[in-house]
Amino acid sequence: MILQNVVPWGRNFEEYKAMFSLNTTDLSSSILGCADGPSSFNAEATKKNISVISFDPIFQFTKNEIKQRILDTAETVMKEVEQNKGTYIWKNISSVNELKNVRILAMTKFLEDYEAGKKEGRYIEGSLPNLPFEKKSFNLVLCSHFLFLYSEHLDLDFHLNAVLEMCSVGNEVRIFPLLDLKGNRSEYLKPLTEHLKKAGYQYKVEIVDYEFQKGGNEMLRIKSIK
Ligand SMILES: C[S@@+](CC[C@H](N)C(=O)[O-])C[C@H]1O[C@@H](n2cnc3c(N)ncnc32)[C@H](O)[C@@H]1O
């Protein structure tokens, strides 16, 4: 991974809770967050005594390297959001400026927690589709804004291998959103779920109480029965 190609962008704990419909039972179990990047989910969860491990290739970089990259890219990202304002729903977050504040706050919380979290083994460096964990090490495996979203860049085989790997290390997998970057339902959802069904997994597409990208209010829940 080359840091100059990465645009760090992270959501917060409340957003994760809504995107994945996390209830108190979920939050008292062991959670793996794949592609958590600079989100503050792990930092905020840890403060609440919730057990979260985050997995992302960006964790090969130092705190200062990630911080600098956030500073270098934030303005460009905000300009892009401003230009594409119509593709988002401005309900919970009411303006581009508020969005910037919410995201910067989340990434600041991440940065403040990052070095301690690395020492404690809560930020693990690596890349899907390979996960360096024992089978069924987690109750819940989450993935937000990575699978399906980058359907143009990552092919169906990548998605399938990543999801099967996530299923092997956890009892349940949840993925959000199911849209690609253009705001269309990913073309991989159908073939991927058909494959899962044939392989004996149970899955459900569920509406969640979170929608920022227009139409992005669906989560895929997979019960890993193997
Ligand atoms: C748009 S960010 C999403 C961050 C966070 N999940 C959220 O929703 O706020 C996408 C993340 O995917 C990570 N990523 C890129 N390639 C990956 C891979 N092969 N496996 C796991 N994560 C990857 C990036 O480093 C980045 O942190």
XYZ file of N, CA, C and O and ligand atoms in Angstrom, residues 1 6-12 15-16 19-20 33-41 55-59 61 103 106 126-131 142-147 149-150 154 158 162 176-177 210, ligand 1:
223
model
N 0.850 -1.193 0.000
C 0.000 0.000 0.000
C 0.888 1.245 0.000
O 1.822 1.357 0.781
N -3.816 6.680 -0.646
C -4.888 6.455 0.326
C -5.537 7.781 0.692
O -4.857 8.783 0.878
N -6.864 7.766 0.742
C -7.577 8.946 1.225
C -8.216 8.541 2.555
O -9.257 7.907 2.590
N -7.560 8.892 3.676
C -8.088 8.438 4.976
C -9.379 9.178 5.319
O -9.442 10.405 5.203
N -10.359 8.431 5.729
C -11.688 9.000 5.980
C -12.383 8.064 6.946
O -12.529 6.880 6.654
N -12.788 8.546 8.114
C -13.320 7.603 9.094
C -14.585 8.074 9.783
O -14.751 9.252 10.087
N -15.437 7.123 10.060
C -16.700 7.409 10.752
C -16.567 7.141 12.245
O -15.577 6.569 12.691
N -17.603 7.514 13.001
C -17.494 7.398 14.457
C -18.323 6.227 15.001
O -18.999 5.511 14.250
N -22.100 6.201 14.343
C -22.383 5.848 12.941
C -22.258 4.333 12.736
O -23.089 3.712 12.083
N -21.236 3.725 13.323
C -21.077 2.269 13.227
C -22.289 1.572 13.844
O -22.807 0.599 13.305
N -25.094 2.009 11.338
C -24.866 1.315 10.057
C -25.052 -0.189 10.205
O -25.520 -0.855 9.292
N -24.632 -0.720 11.380
C -24.655 -2.172 11.572
C -25.748 -2.628 12.536
O -25.738 -3.792 12.953
N -13.352 -5.399 13.245
C -13.722 -4.392 12.245
C -12.732 -4.447 11.099
O -11.575 -4.036 11.254
N -13.178 -4.952 9.944
C -12.288 -5.010 8.789
C -12.360 -3.680 8.046
O -13.444 -3.129 7.872
N -11.210 -3.173 7.601
C -11.140 -1.891 6.885
C -11.661 -0.733 7.746
O -12.303 0.171 7.252
N -11.351 -0.776 9.037
C -11.778 0.301 9.947
C -11.010 1.598 9.689
O -11.512 2.690 10.016
N -9.786 1.479 9.169
C -9.003 2.672 8.831
C -8.959 3.674 9.964
O -8.818 3.309 11.141
N -9.122 4.985 9.633
C -9.013 6.011 10.675
C -10.347 6.329 11.342
O -10.557 7.449 11.799
N -11.263 5.349 11.391
C -12.530 5.606 12.084
C -12.274 5.543 13.596
O -11.306 4.936 14.044
N -13.175 6.156 14.359
C -12.974 6.167 15.819
C -13.773 5.057 16.495
O -13.949 5.070 17.709
N -14.259 4.088 15.706
C -15.067 3.014 16.288
C -14.298 2.287 17.399
O -14.788 2.124 18.517
N -8.752 -4.042 11.663
C -7.815 -4.645 10.708
C -7.794 -3.788 9.444
O -8.849 -3.540 8.849
N -6.613 -3.323 9.048
C -6.556 -2.417 7.888
C -5.086 -2.273 7.458
O -4.200 -2.201 8.306
N -4.843 -2.196 6.126
C -3.447 -2.027 5.689
C -2.847 -0.685 6.104
O -1.626 -0.541 6.177
N -3.706 0.290 6.397
C -3.196 1.624 6.756
C -2.428 1.595 8.085
O -1.622 2.489 8.371
N -2.643 0.509 8.854
C -1.982 0.440 10.163
C -0.483 0.103 10.049
O 0.197 -0.018 11.060
N 1.393 2.260 8.776
C 1.992 3.592 8.843
C 1.980 4.126 10.281
O 1.214 3.656 11.127
N -16.138 14.286 10.806
C -15.098 13.361 10.328
C -13.741 13.665 10.977
O -13.023 12.755 11.380
N -13.735 12.403 14.502
C -13.585 10.934 14.542
C -12.121 10.556 14.297
O -11.546 9.747 15.041
N -2.937 -5.395 7.908
C -3.081 -6.477 6.944
C -4.170 -6.149 5.947
O -4.827 -5.110 6.060
N -4.300 -7.009 4.947
C -5.239 -6.737 3.863
C -6.154 -7.913 3.588
O -5.671 -9.050 3.483
N -7.434 -7.627 3.462
C -8.354 -8.630 2.939
C -7.893 -8.971 1.532
O -7.339 -8.107 0.852
N -8.043 -10.195 1.025
C -8.906 -11.247 1.576
C -8.240 -12.175 2.593
O -8.804 -13.237 2.857
N -7.086 -11.791 3.166
C -6.464 -12.689 4.144
C -6.568 -12.108 5.546
O -6.205 -10.951 5.763
N -7.043 -12.911 6.472
C -7.152 -12.457 7.856
C -6.276 -13.339 8.755
O -6.382 -14.565 8.687
N -17.296 -7.023 11.103
C -17.926 -5.898 10.404
C -17.029 -5.392 9.275
O -15.807 -5.492 9.358
N -17.659 -4.827 8.269
C -16.878 -4.169 7.217
C -17.694 -3.015 6.652
O -18.741 -3.232 6.037
N -17.224 -1.799 6.894
C -17.989 -0.639 6.418
C -17.205 0.163 5.393
O -16.002 0.397 5.546
N -17.895 0.529 4.325
C -17.335 1.398 3.286
C -16.042 0.850 2.689
O -15.051 1.564 2.536
N -16.034 -0.417 2.391
C -14.910 -0.995 1.654
C -15.432 -2.027 0.644
O -15.399 -1.774 -0.556
N -15.949 -3.171 1.147
C -16.518 -4.161 0.217
C -17.763 -3.556 -0.431
O -18.458 -2.740 0.193
N -18.413 -1.092 -2.014
C -18.218 0.310 -2.383
C -17.182 0.433 -3.510
O -17.353 1.209 -4.440
N -16.115 -0.368 -3.416
C -15.049 -0.277 -4.432
C -15.199 -1.380 -5.480
O -14.210 -1.982 -5.904
N -12.245 -3.665 -7.204
C -12.013 -5.003 -6.644
C -13.041 -5.949 -7.248
O -14.230 -5.660 -7.190
N -12.437 -11.254 -5.505
C -11.903 -10.605 -4.295
C -12.999 -10.528 -3.237
O -12.782 -10.875 -2.069
N -12.920 -12.490 0.293
C -12.907 -11.672 1.512
C -14.064 -12.072 2.430
O -13.883 -12.255 3.638
N -21.694 -3.049 5.187
C -22.471 -1.843 4.887
C -21.569 -0.850 4.167
O -20.418 -0.714 4.553
N -22.013 -0.088 3.188
C -23.289 -0.200 2.498
C -23.170 -1.218 1.368
O -22.101 -1.773 1.152
N -29.572 4.273 9.072
C -28.451 5.151 8.701
C -28.487 5.320 7.196
O -28.515 4.340 6.465
C -13.410 4.494 3.078
S -12.370 3.794 4.297
C -13.578 3.196 5.454
C -13.138 3.389 6.879
C -14.173 2.947 7.924
N -14.587 1.581 7.763
C -15.385 3.821 7.911
O -16.451 3.413 7.417
O -15.292 4.956 8.381
C -11.811 2.314 3.487
C -10.694 1.589 4.237
O -10.382 0.381 3.539
C -9.017 0.104 3.790
N -8.536 -0.929 2.855
C -8.004 -0.782 1.621
N -7.674 -1.989 1.105
C -7.985 -2.919 2.057
C -7.879 -4.340 2.129
N -7.415 -5.071 1.093
N -8.299 -4.960 3.248
C -8.800 -4.259 4.292
N -8.927 -2.909 4.272
C -8.540 -2.251 3.163
C -8.366 1.461 3.620
O -7.074 1.499 4.179
C -9.371 2.360 4.324
O -9.023 2.565 5.667
